[in-house]
Amino acid sequence: MTTQDLVQQIRKKKSFLCIGLDTDLEKIPPHLLQTGDPIFEFNKAIIDATNHLCVAYKPNTAFYEAYGIQGWKSLERTIEYLNKEYPEQFTIADAKRGDIGNTSTRYAKAFFEELNFDSITIAPYMGKDSIEPFLSFENKHTILLALTSNTGAFDFQTKKIDGIELYKEVLQISKSYQGAQKLMYVVGATKAEYLTEIRKIIPENFLLVPGVGAQGGSLQEVCKFGITSDIGLLINSSRGIIYASKGMDFAEAAKKKASDLQGQMQKEMESRDLL
Amino acid sequence: MTTQDLVQQIRKKKSFLCIGLDTDLEKIPPHLLQTGDPIFEFNKAIIDATNHLCVAYKPNTAFYEAYGIQGWKSLERTIEYLNKEYPEQFTIADAKRGDIGNTSTRYAKAFFEELNFDSITIAPYMGKDSIEPFLSFENKHTILLALTSNTGAFDFQTKKIDGIELYKEVLQISKSYQGAQKLMYVVGATKAEYLTEIRKIIPENFLLVPGVGAQGGSLQEVCKFGITSDIGLLINSSRGIIYASKGMDFAEAAKKKASDLQGQMQKEMESRDLL
């Protein structure tokens, strides 16, 4: 999917919502546990109920790997379902990978070709030759961790290198990588006040913003400091949407939560004449 | 496995060799492609031929993920085979994972419990709460990326934060994490001259050292600056050993390469009275 296609979907749906599929057998409605593939059945129900309200889905691979082969099968079925039934959705493998060059190429093939995701999240620590292999794939996007939403972000990301914070150095240096126009960045909503500075370095790139809701970030603040003329934001909510209810009505409850967020997003876009 | 068990194995085998199982269908002997599970058959033959010469095996998960479900099955079979036939081997999932707290716990369960690896490699960018979940598992080890062997290491790792390089900051800060005694660190052999400084910060911790051989690092240099009274080194070789031959004699050729390295390691230990 091209960035233009994504922007078009956002305008059409009046939403820049990404739903995180962090599917956990201990948290899904118990009646699903009797099905042959509870993880997939849960995801399918959530996707069917919410797809008109969001533009992206983001399974975090950790939740699938935790269940071994069965988990990977559920992940494969989920992405296949999305690609077949809802090809207009932007799909994100939240994998936070990164390795030396030839090994990163392997990861890129696994997620971009084998599983046909539109994008993958990547950790920047190993630098250029660990990131560029992902940038060489046509119409695929690489979402680099910049400033994450957890407390550990302050251990290294906000430390200053010659007067400039590490996460800014990541933004600045990655701009020079081959294929940098395909870069997006993870910036946590819990740190919305950093967005003004971030937009000075990367005025146009899409930001994937976790941490709205469960982790305490504010949608309004993120929009205030981060929105662009092409929106430039994908705001993720995982637990707040998918675990809205543990009953038979879980998909309906998820739809309601997604609808609330979509409504807020529409308002943010309308108030800025961005639709 | 405890660190003491690992040190005992090193002394017994007179080797601190780790063999990287970066198994690639395009590089393994063609005659194996006719078997039902070429990746596992290749690994099994390599392991059977070399286990008396090394103390650790390190499959890089990227190579397995690239083949989807079949790749994960091969990885599962490989670690099961190691745990059953060679339980004295220290097993490393070279996965370079790391995510926010509850998600890191998922990864830890996947690799430590589901697959029963002794250790996993982790990227430090997300800080404390992304790393500590791995450190809470008994007799399991977390190998943190510090200074990697690739050229991209100079993008961020060697940049100075208040006068101290980022990789040193990673060493220093991680020492204060809960369970830090279970930490090991990745330090590339291509940067052996950095080891003196590194040993000042972490005098005892084990280092996993990639980059000897194919990437140009020197075993002698690494020992000169990095060896401790309990050895404290695992030196990894992947391609240089496992792809020594593409013929029917591939396992025998791998054994010869591993034996060369074991011999050099024995010499390094003997010359320092460490056996």
Coordinates of C-alpha atoms in Angstrom, one line a residue:
Chain A
M1 CA 0.0 0.0 0.0
T2 CA 1.3 3.5 -0.8
T3 CA 1.2 6.4 1.7
Q4 CA -1.3 8.1 -0.7
D5 CA -3.6 5.1 -0.4
L6 CA -3.4 5.3 3.4
V7 CA -4.2 9.0 3.4
Q8 CA -7.2 8.4 1.1
Q9 CA -8.5 5.7 3.5
I10 CA -8.1 8.1 6.4
R11 CA -10.1 10.8 4.7
K12 CA -12.8 8.3 3.5
K13 CA -13.3 6.8 6.9
K14 CA -12.7 10.0 8.8
S15 CA -10.5 8.0 11.1
F16 CA -6.8 7.5 11.7
L17 CA -7.4 4.7 14.2
C18 CA -5.1 1.6 14.3
I19 CA -6.4 -1.3 16.3
G20 CA -3.8 -3.4 18.1
L21 CA -4.5 -7.1 18.0
D22 CA -2.6 -8.0 21.2
T23 CA -4.6 -11.2 21.6
D24 CA -4.2 -13.0 24.9
L25 CA -6.0 -16.3 25.6
E26 CA -6.3 -15.2 29.3
K27 CA -8.2 -12.1 28.3
I28 CA -10.5 -13.1 25.5
P29 CA -14.1 -14.2 26.2
P30 CA -14.1 -17.7 27.7
H31 CA -16.7 -19.0 25.3
L32 CA -14.2 -18.6 22.4
L33 CA -11.8 -21.1 24.1
Q34 CA -13.9 -24.0 22.8
T35 CA -13.3 -23.1 19.2
G36 CA -10.5 -24.7 17.2
D37 CA -8.5 -21.5 16.9
P38 CA -9.6 -19.0 19.6
I39 CA -7.0 -16.4 18.7
F40 CA -8.1 -16.2 15.1
E41 CA -11.8 -16.4 16.0
F42 CA -11.4 -13.5 18.4
N43 CA -9.4 -11.4 15.8
K44 CA -11.9 -12.1 13.1
A45 CA -14.9 -11.0 15.2
I46 CA -13.0 -7.8 16.2
I47 CA -12.0 -7.1 12.7
D48 CA -15.5 -7.7 11.3
A49 CA -17.0 -5.4 13.9
T50 CA -14.5 -2.5 13.7
N51 CA -13.0 -2.4 10.1
H52 CA -15.3 0.5 9.0
L53 CA -14.0 2.6 11.9
C54 CA -10.3 2.1 11.5
V55 CA -7.6 2.2 8.8
A56 CA -5.0 -0.1 10.3
Y57 CA -4.6 -3.3 12.3
K58 CA -1.4 -4.0 14.3
P59 CA -0.9 -7.5 15.7
N60 CA 2.0 -7.6 18.1
T61 CA 4.0 -10.7 17.3
A62 CA 4.9 -11.4 20.9
F63 CA 1.4 -12.4 21.7
Y64 CA 1.4 -15.0 18.9
E65 CA 5.0 -16.3 19.4
A66 CA 4.0 -17.0 23.0
Y67 CA 1.8 -19.8 21.7
G68 CA 4.4 -21.4 19.5
I69 CA 3.4 -22.9 16.2
Q70 CA -0.3 -22.6 17.0
G71 CA 0.2 -18.9 17.6
W72 CA 2.0 -18.4 14.3
K73 CA -0.8 -20.2 12.5
S74 CA -3.3 -17.8 14.1
L75 CA -1.1 -14.9 13.0
E76 CA -0.9 -16.2 9.5
R77 CA -4.7 -16.7 9.4
T78 CA -5.3 -13.2 10.7
I79 CA -3.1 -11.5 8.1
E80 CA -4.5 -13.7 5.3
Y81 CA -8.0 -12.8 6.4
L82 CA -7.2 -9.1 6.5
N83 CA -5.5 -9.2 3.0
K84 CA -8.4 -11.1 1.5
E85 CA -11.5 -9.5 3.1
Y86 CA -10.2 -6.0 3.9
P87 CA -7.3 -5.2 1.5
E88 CA -7.9 -1.5 2.1
Q89 CA -6.5 -1.9 5.7
F90 CA -2.9 -0.9 6.4
T91 CA -1.4 -3.8 8.2
I92 CA 1.5 -3.5 10.7
A93 CA 3.5 -6.3 12.1
D94 CA 4.5 -5.0 15.5
A95 CA 7.7 -7.0 15.7
K96 CA 10.4 -4.6 16.7
R97 CA 13.0 -6.5 14.8
G98 CA 16.5 -5.5 13.7
D99 CA 19.7 -7.4 13.0
I100 CA 22.8 -7.1 10.8
G101 CA 22.2 -6.5 7.1
N102 CA 21.8 -10.0 5.6
T103 CA 19.7 -11.1 8.6
S104 CA 17.4 -8.0 8.5
T105 CA 16.8 -9.0 4.9
R106 CA 15.5 -12.3 6.2
Y107 CA 13.1 -10.6 8.6
A108 CA 11.9 -8.3 5.8
K109 CA 11.1 -11.3 3.6
A110 CA 9.3 -13.0 6.5
F111 CA 7.0 -10.1 7.1
F112 CA 6.7 -8.3 3.8
E113 CA 6.7 -11.4 1.5
E114 CA 5.8 -14.5 3.4
L115 CA 3.1 -12.8 5.5
N116 CA 2.4 -9.9 3.2
F117 CA 2.2 -7.2 5.9
D118 CA 2.3 -3.6 4.6
S119 CA 4.7 -2.5 7.4
I120 CA 6.8 -3.6 10.3
T121 CA 8.1 -1.9 13.4
I122 CA 12.0 -1.9 13.8
A123 CA 14.4 -1.1 16.6
P124 CA 17.1 1.4 15.6
Y125 CA 20.0 0.4 17.9
M126 CA 22.0 -1.5 15.3
G127 CA 21.9 1.4 12.8
K128 CA 21.8 1.9 9.1
D129 CA 22.7 -1.5 7.7
S130 CA 20.1 -3.1 10.0
I131 CA 17.3 -0.8 8.8
E132 CA 18.0 -0.2 5.1
P133 CA 17.2 -3.8 4.0
F134 CA 13.6 -3.1 5.1
L135 CA 13.5 0.1 3.1
S136 CA 14.3 -1.6 -0.2
F137 CA 10.8 -3.2 -0.6
E138 CA 8.4 -1.5 -2.9
N139 CA 5.2 -0.1 -1.3
K140 CA 6.2 -1.5 2.1
H141 CA 6.8 0.7 5.1
T142 CA 9.3 0.6 8.0
I143 CA 8.2 2.0 11.3
L144 CA 11.2 2.9 13.4
L145 CA 11.1 3.1 17.2
A146 CA 11.9 6.7 18.1
L147 CA 10.3 7.7 21.4
T148 CA 8.3 4.8 23.0
S149 CA 5.4 5.1 25.4
N150 CA 7.0 3.1 28.3
T151 CA 8.9 4.5 31.3
G152 CA 12.1 2.8 30.1
A153 CA 12.1 5.3 27.2
F154 CA 13.9 7.6 29.6
D155 CA 16.8 5.1 30.1
F156 CA 18.4 5.9 26.8
Q157 CA 16.0 7.5 24.2
T158 CA 15.9 10.9 26.0
K159 CA 19.6 11.0 26.9
K160 CA 21.5 13.7 25.1
I161 CA 24.2 13.1 22.5
D162 CA 26.2 16.3 22.0
G163 CA 23.2 18.2 23.2
I164 CA 20.6 16.4 21.1
E165 CA 18.4 13.6 22.5
L166 CA 19.0 10.1 21.2
Y167 CA 15.5 9.8 19.8
K168 CA 16.1 13.0 17.8
E169 CA 19.4 11.6 16.6
V170 CA 17.5 8.5 15.4
L171 CA 15.0 10.8 13.5
Q172 CA 17.8 12.9 12.0
I173 CA 20.2 10.2 11.0
S174 CA 17.5 7.9 9.6
K175 CA 16.4 10.7 7.2
S176 CA 19.6 10.1 5.3
Y177 CA 19.0 6.3 4.8
Q178 CA 18.4 4.9 1.3
G179 CA 14.6 4.7 1.0
A180 CA 13.9 7.1 3.9
Q181 CA 10.7 8.3 2.3
K182 CA 9.2 4.9 3.3
L183 CA 10.0 5.5 7.0
M184 CA 7.3 6.1 9.7
Y185 CA 8.1 6.5 13.4
V186 CA 6.8 5.2 16.7
V187 CA 6.2 8.1 19.1
G188 CA 4.3 7.4 22.3
A189 CA 1.2 9.5 23.1
T190 CA 2.4 9.6 26.7
K191 CA 5.0 12.1 25.4
A192 CA 2.8 14.4 23.3
E193 CA 4.7 17.5 24.4
Y194 CA 7.7 16.2 22.5
L195 CA 5.8 16.3 19.2
T196 CA 6.5 19.9 18.3
E197 CA 10.3 19.2 18.4
I198 CA 9.7 16.0 16.5
R199 CA 7.7 17.7 13.7
K200 CA 10.6 20.1 13.2
I201 CA 12.8 17.2 12.2
I202 CA 10.3 15.1 10.3
P203 CA 7.4 17.5 9.3
E204 CA 5.7 15.0 7.0
N205 CA 6.4 11.4 8.0
F206 CA 3.6 9.3 9.5
L207 CA 3.8 8.6 13.2
L208 CA 2.4 5.5 14.8
V209 CA 1.3 6.6 18.2
P210 CA 0.7 4.1 20.9
G211 CA -0.3 4.9 24.5
V212 CA -3.7 6.6 24.0
G213 CA -6.1 5.2 26.5
A214 CA -4.8 2.4 28.7
Q215 CA -1.4 4.1 29.0
G216 CA -2.8 7.6 29.6
G217 CA -2.0 9.5 26.4
S218 CA -4.4 12.1 25.1
L219 CA -5.7 12.1 21.5
Q220 CA -6.3 15.8 21.5
E221 CA -2.8 16.6 22.6
V222 CA -1.3 14.3 20.0
C223 CA -3.3 16.0 17.3
K224 CA -2.5 19.5 18.6
F225 CA 1.2 18.9 18.2
G226 CA 1.5 16.1 15.6
I227 CA -1.2 16.4 12.9
T228 CA -0.1 17.4 9.4
S229 CA -2.0 18.4 6.3
D230 CA -2.1 14.8 5.2
I231 CA -3.0 13.8 8.8
G232 CA 0.4 12.0 9.3
L233 CA -0.9 10.1 12.3
L234 CA -1.9 6.5 13.1
I235 CA -3.2 6.4 16.7
N236 CA -3.2 2.9 18.1
S237 CA -5.4 1.5 20.8
S238 CA -5.2 -2.1 21.8
R239 CA -6.5 -3.2 25.2
G240 CA -8.9 -0.3 25.4
I241 CA -10.8 -1.5 22.4
I242 CA -10.3 -5.3 22.1
Y243 CA -11.0 -6.1 25.8
A244 CA -13.9 -3.7 26.2
S245 CA -16.0 -6.7 27.3
K246 CA -15.3 -10.3 28.2
G247 CA -18.9 -11.3 27.5
M248 CA -20.7 -12.6 24.4
D249 CA -21.0 -8.9 23.4
F250 CA -17.2 -8.4 23.1
A251 CA -17.2 -7.5 19.4
E252 CA -20.1 -5.1 19.8
A253 CA -18.3 -3.5 22.8
A254 CA -15.1 -3.1 20.8
K255 CA -17.1 -1.5 18.0
K256 CA -18.5 1.0 20.5
K257 CA -15.0 1.9 21.8
A258 CA -13.6 2.2 18.3
S259 CA -16.6 4.3 17.3
D260 CA -15.9 6.7 20.2
L261 CA -12.3 7.2 19.1
Q262 CA -13.3 7.5 15.4
G263 CA -15.8 10.3 16.5
Q264 CA -13.1 12.1 18.3
M265 CA -10.7 11.8 15.3
Q266 CA -13.4 13.1 12.9
K267 CA -13.8 16.1 15.2
E268 CA -10.1 16.8 15.2
M269 CA -9.9 16.6 11.5
E270 CA -13.1 18.7 10.9
S271 CA -11.9 21.4 13.3
R272 CA -8.8 21.8 11.2
D273 CA -10.5 21.5 7.8
L274 CA -8.6 18.4 7.0
L275 CA -11.4 16.3 5.5
Chain B
M1 CA 21.5 -23.7 33.0
T2 CA 23.5 -21.7 35.6
T3 CA 26.6 -19.7 34.7
Q4 CA 28.6 -22.1 36.8
D5 CA 27.4 -25.0 34.6
L6 CA 28.5 -23.1 31.6
V7 CA 31.9 -22.4 33.0
Q8 CA 32.3 -26.0 33.9
Q9 CA 31.4 -27.1 30.3
I10 CA 34.0 -24.6 28.9
R11 CA 36.7 -26.1 31.1
K12 CA 35.7 -29.6 30.3
K13 CA 35.6 -29.1 26.6
K14 CA 38.5 -26.6 26.5
S15 CA 36.3 -24.5 24.3
F16 CA 34.2 -21.4 24.5
L17 CA 32.8 -21.8 21.0
C18 CA 29.3 -21.0 20.1
I19 CA 28.0 -22.2 16.8
G20 CA 25.5 -20.0 15.0
L21 CA 22.7 -21.9 13.3
D22 CA 21.8 -19.3 10.6
T23 CA 20.4 -22.0 8.4
D24 CA 19.5 -20.8 4.9
L25 CA 18.0 -23.2 2.3
E26 CA 20.0 -21.4 -0.4
K27 CA 23.3 -22.3 1.2
I28 CA 22.8 -25.8 2.6
P29 CA 24.0 -28.8 0.6
P30 CA 21.4 -29.4 -2.2
H31 CA 21.0 -33.1 -1.4
L32 CA 19.3 -32.2 1.8
L33 CA 16.5 -30.3 0.0
Q34 CA 14.9 -33.7 -0.8
T35 CA 14.4 -34.5 2.9
G36 CA 11.1 -33.6 4.6
D37 CA 12.6 -31.0 6.8
P38 CA 15.9 -29.8 5.3
I39 CA 16.6 -27.1 7.9
F40 CA 16.3 -29.5 10.8
E41 CA 18.3 -32.2 9.0
F42 CA 21.1 -29.8 8.3
N43 CA 21.1 -28.5 11.9
K44 CA 21.0 -32.1 13.3
A45 CA 24.0 -33.1 11.2
I46 CA 25.9 -30.0 12.2
I47 CA 25.1 -30.5 15.9
D48 CA 26.0 -34.2 15.9
A49 CA 29.3 -33.5 14.2
T50 CA 30.4 -30.5 16.3
N51 CA 28.8 -30.8 19.8
H52 CA 32.0 -32.1 21.5
L53 CA 33.9 -29.0 20.2
C54 CA 31.5 -26.2 21.4
V55 CA 29.5 -25.2 24.4
A56 CA 26.7 -23.3 22.8
Y57 CA 24.4 -23.2 19.8
K58 CA 22.7 -20.0 18.6
P59 CA 19.9 -20.2 16.0
N60 CA 19.1 -16.7 14.7
T61 CA 15.3 -16.6 14.6
A62 CA 15.2 -14.5 11.4
F63 CA 16.4 -17.4 9.3
Y64 CA 13.5 -19.6 10.6
E65 CA 10.8 -16.9 10.5
A66 CA 11.7 -16.3 6.8
Y67 CA 10.1 -19.8 6.1
G68 CA 6.9 -19.2 8.0
I69 CA 5.2 -22.0 9.9
Q70 CA 7.6 -24.6 8.4
G71 CA 10.6 -22.5 9.7
W72 CA 9.2 -22.3 13.2
K73 CA 8.6 -26.1 13.2
S74 CA 12.3 -26.5 12.2
L75 CA 13.3 -24.2 15.0
E76 CA 11.2 -26.1 17.5
R77 CA 12.6 -29.4 16.4
T78 CA 16.1 -28.1 16.6
I79 CA 15.8 -26.8 20.2
E80 CA 13.9 -30.0 21.2
Y81 CA 16.8 -32.0 19.7
L82 CA 19.4 -30.0 21.6
N83 CA 17.5 -30.2 24.9
K84 CA 17.0 -33.9 24.6
E85 CA 20.3 -35.1 23.1
Y86 CA 22.7 -32.5 24.3
P87 CA 21.3 -30.9 27.5
E88 CA 24.8 -29.7 28.5
Q89 CA 24.7 -27.2 25.6
F90 CA 23.9 -23.6 26.4
T91 CA 21.2 -22.5 23.9
I92 CA 20.8 -19.0 22.7
A93 CA 17.7 -17.7 20.8
D94 CA 19.3 -14.9 18.8
A95 CA 16.0 -13.0 18.5
K96 CA 17.0 -9.4 19.4
R97 CA 13.5 -8.8 20.9
G98 CA 12.3 -6.1 23.3
D99 CA 9.0 -4.4 23.9
I100 CA 7.0 -2.7 26.7
G101 CA 6.8 -4.6 29.9
N102 CA 3.8 -6.9 29.6
T103 CA 4.7 -7.7 26.0
S104 CA 8.3 -8.5 26.8
T105 CA 6.9 -11.0 29.3
R106 CA 5.2 -12.7 26.3
Y107 CA 8.5 -12.9 24.5
A108 CA 10.2 -14.3 27.6
K109 CA 7.6 -17.0 27.9
A110 CA 7.8 -17.9 24.2
F111 CA 11.6 -18.4 24.3
F112 CA 12.3 -19.5 27.9
E113 CA 9.2 -21.6 28.5
E114 CA 7.5 -22.6 25.2
L115 CA 10.9 -23.3 23.5
N116 CA 13.0 -23.8 26.6
F117 CA 16.0 -21.9 25.4
D118 CA 18.7 -21.0 28.1
S119 CA 19.0 -17.5 26.9
I120 CA 17.8 -14.8 24.4
T121 CA 19.4 -11.7 22.8
I122 CA 17.6 -8.4 23.6
A123 CA 17.8 -4.9 22.1
P124 CA 18.2 -2.2 24.8
Y125 CA 16.5 0.8 23.1
M126 CA 13.3 0.6 25.1
G127 CA 15.1 0.5 28.5
K128 CA 14.5 -1.0 31.9
D129 CA 10.9 -2.2 31.8
S130 CA 11.5 -3.9 28.4
I131 CA 14.4 -5.8 29.8
E132 CA 13.6 -6.7 33.4
P133 CA 10.8 -9.1 32.5
F134 CA 13.4 -11.4 30.9
L135 CA 15.6 -11.2 34.0
S136 CA 12.9 -12.6 36.3
F137 CA 13.3 -16.2 35.0
E138 CA 15.3 -18.6 37.1
N139 CA 18.4 -20.0 35.4
K140 CA 17.7 -18.2 32.2
H141 CA 20.0 -15.5 30.8
T142 CA 19.4 -12.3 28.9
I143 CA 22.0 -11.2 26.4
L144 CA 21.8 -7.5 25.8
L145 CA 23.1 -5.9 22.6
A146 CA 25.9 -3.5 23.6
L147 CA 28.3 -3.0 20.8
T148 CA 27.4 -5.0 17.7
S149 CA 29.7 -6.2 14.9
N150 CA 28.1 -4.4 12.0
T151 CA 29.0 -1.0 10.5
G152 CA 25.7 0.5 11.7
A153 CA 27.0 0.2 15.2
F154 CA 28.6 3.6 14.7
D155 CA 25.3 5.3 13.9
F156 CA 24.2 5.3 17.6
Q157 CA 26.1 2.9 19.8
T158 CA 29.4 4.8 19.8
K159 CA 27.8 8.3 20.0
K160 CA 28.6 10.1 23.3
I161 CA 26.0 10.9 25.9
D162 CA 27.5 13.4 28.3
G163 CA 31.0 12.2 27.3
I164 CA 30.2 8.5 27.6
E165 CA 29.4 6.3 24.6
L166 CA 25.8 5.0 24.4
Y167 CA 27.0 1.3 24.5
K168 CA 28.8 2.1 27.8
E169 CA 25.7 3.8 29.1
V170 CA 23.8 0.6 28.3
L171 CA 26.4 -1.5 30.2
Q172 CA 26.4 0.9 33.2
I173 CA 22.6 1.5 33.5
S174 CA 21.7 -2.2 32.9
K175 CA 23.9 -3.1 35.9
S176 CA 21.3 -1.6 38.2
Y177 CA 18.4 -3.6 36.8
Q178 CA 16.6 -6.2 39.0
G179 CA 18.3 -9.5 38.2
A180 CA 21.3 -8.0 36.5
Q181 CA 23.5 -10.9 37.5
K182 CA 21.8 -12.9 34.8
L183 CA 22.9 -10.4 32.1
M184 CA 25.3 -11.2 29.4
Y185 CA 26.3 -8.8 26.6
V186 CA 26.8 -8.8 22.8
V187 CA 30.2 -7.3 21.9
G188 CA 31.4 -7.6 18.4
A189 CA 34.8 -9.1 17.8
T190 CA 35.3 -6.5 15.0
K191 CA 35.7 -4.0 17.9
A192 CA 38.1 -5.9 20.2
E193 CA 40.0 -2.8 21.1
Y194 CA 36.9 -1.6 23.0
L195 CA 37.1 -4.6 25.3
T196 CA 39.5 -3.0 27.8
E197 CA 37.0 -0.2 28.5
I198 CA 34.1 -2.7 28.6
R199 CA 35.8 -4.9 31.1
K200 CA 36.2 -1.8 33.4
I201 CA 32.4 -1.5 33.5
I202 CA 31.5 -5.2 33.6
P203 CA 34.6 -7.2 34.8
E204 CA 32.8 -10.5 35.2
N205 CA 29.8 -10.8 32.9
F206 CA 29.8 -13.2 30.0
L207 CA 30.2 -11.6 26.5
L208 CA 28.7 -13.2 23.4
V209 CA 31.2 -12.2 20.7
P210 CA 30.1 -12.4 17.0
G211 CA 32.2 -11.4 14.1
V212 CA 35.2 -13.7 14.4
G213 CA 36.0 -15.2 11.0
A214 CA 33.6 -14.1 8.2
Q215 CA 33.3 -10.5 9.6
G216 CA 37.0 -10.2 10.2
G217 CA 37.4 -10.2 14.1
S218 CA 40.4 -11.8 15.7
L219 CA 40.0 -14.5 18.4
Q220 CA 43.4 -13.7 19.9
E221 CA 42.5 -10.0 20.2
V222 CA 39.2 -10.8 21.9
C223 CA 40.9 -13.1 24.4
K224 CA 43.7 -10.6 25.0
F225 CA 41.3 -7.8 26.1
G226 CA 38.2 -9.7 27.2
I227 CA 39.0 -13.0 28.9
T228 CA 38.3 -13.4 32.6
S229 CA 39.4 -15.9 35.3
D230 CA 36.1 -17.8 34.5
I231 CA 36.7 -17.2 30.8
G232 CA 33.6 -14.9 30.4
L233 CA 33.5 -15.3 26.7
L234 CA 31.3 -17.1 24.2
I235 CA 32.8 -16.7 20.7
N236 CA 30.3 -17.2 18.0
S237 CA 31.0 -18.4 14.5
S238 CA 28.1 -19.1 12.1
R239 CA 28.8 -19.1 8.3
G240 CA 32.5 -19.9 8.8
I241 CA 31.6 -23.2 10.3
I242 CA 28.2 -24.3 9.0
Y243 CA 28.9 -23.5 5.4
A244 CA 32.5 -24.8 5.2
S245 CA 31.4 -27.2 2.5
K246 CA 28.3 -27.5 0.3
G247 CA 29.0 -31.1 -0.5
M248 CA 28.1 -34.5 1.1
D249 CA 31.0 -33.8 3.5
F250 CA 29.4 -30.6 4.9
A251 CA 29.2 -31.9 8.5
E252 CA 32.7 -33.2 8.5
A253 CA 34.0 -29.9 7.1
A254 CA 32.1 -28.0 9.8
K255 CA 33.7 -30.3 12.4
K256 CA 37.1 -29.5 11.0
K257 CA 36.5 -25.7 11.2
A258 CA 35.0 -26.0 14.7
S259 CA 38.0 -28.1 15.7
D260 CA 40.4 -25.4 14.5
L261 CA 38.7 -22.8 16.6
Q262 CA 38.5 -25.1 19.6
G263 CA 42.2 -25.7 19.3
Q264 CA 42.9 -22.0 19.2
M265 CA 40.7 -21.5 22.2
Q266 CA 42.4 -24.2 24.2
K267 CA 45.7 -22.5 23.4
E268 CA 44.4 -19.2 24.7
M269 CA 43.2 -20.8 27.9
E270 CA 46.3 -22.9 28.5
S271 CA 48.6 -19.9 27.9
R272 CA 46.8 -18.1 30.7
D273 CA 46.5 -21.1 33.1
L274 CA 42.8 -21.1 32.9
L275 CA 42.1 -24.8 32.5

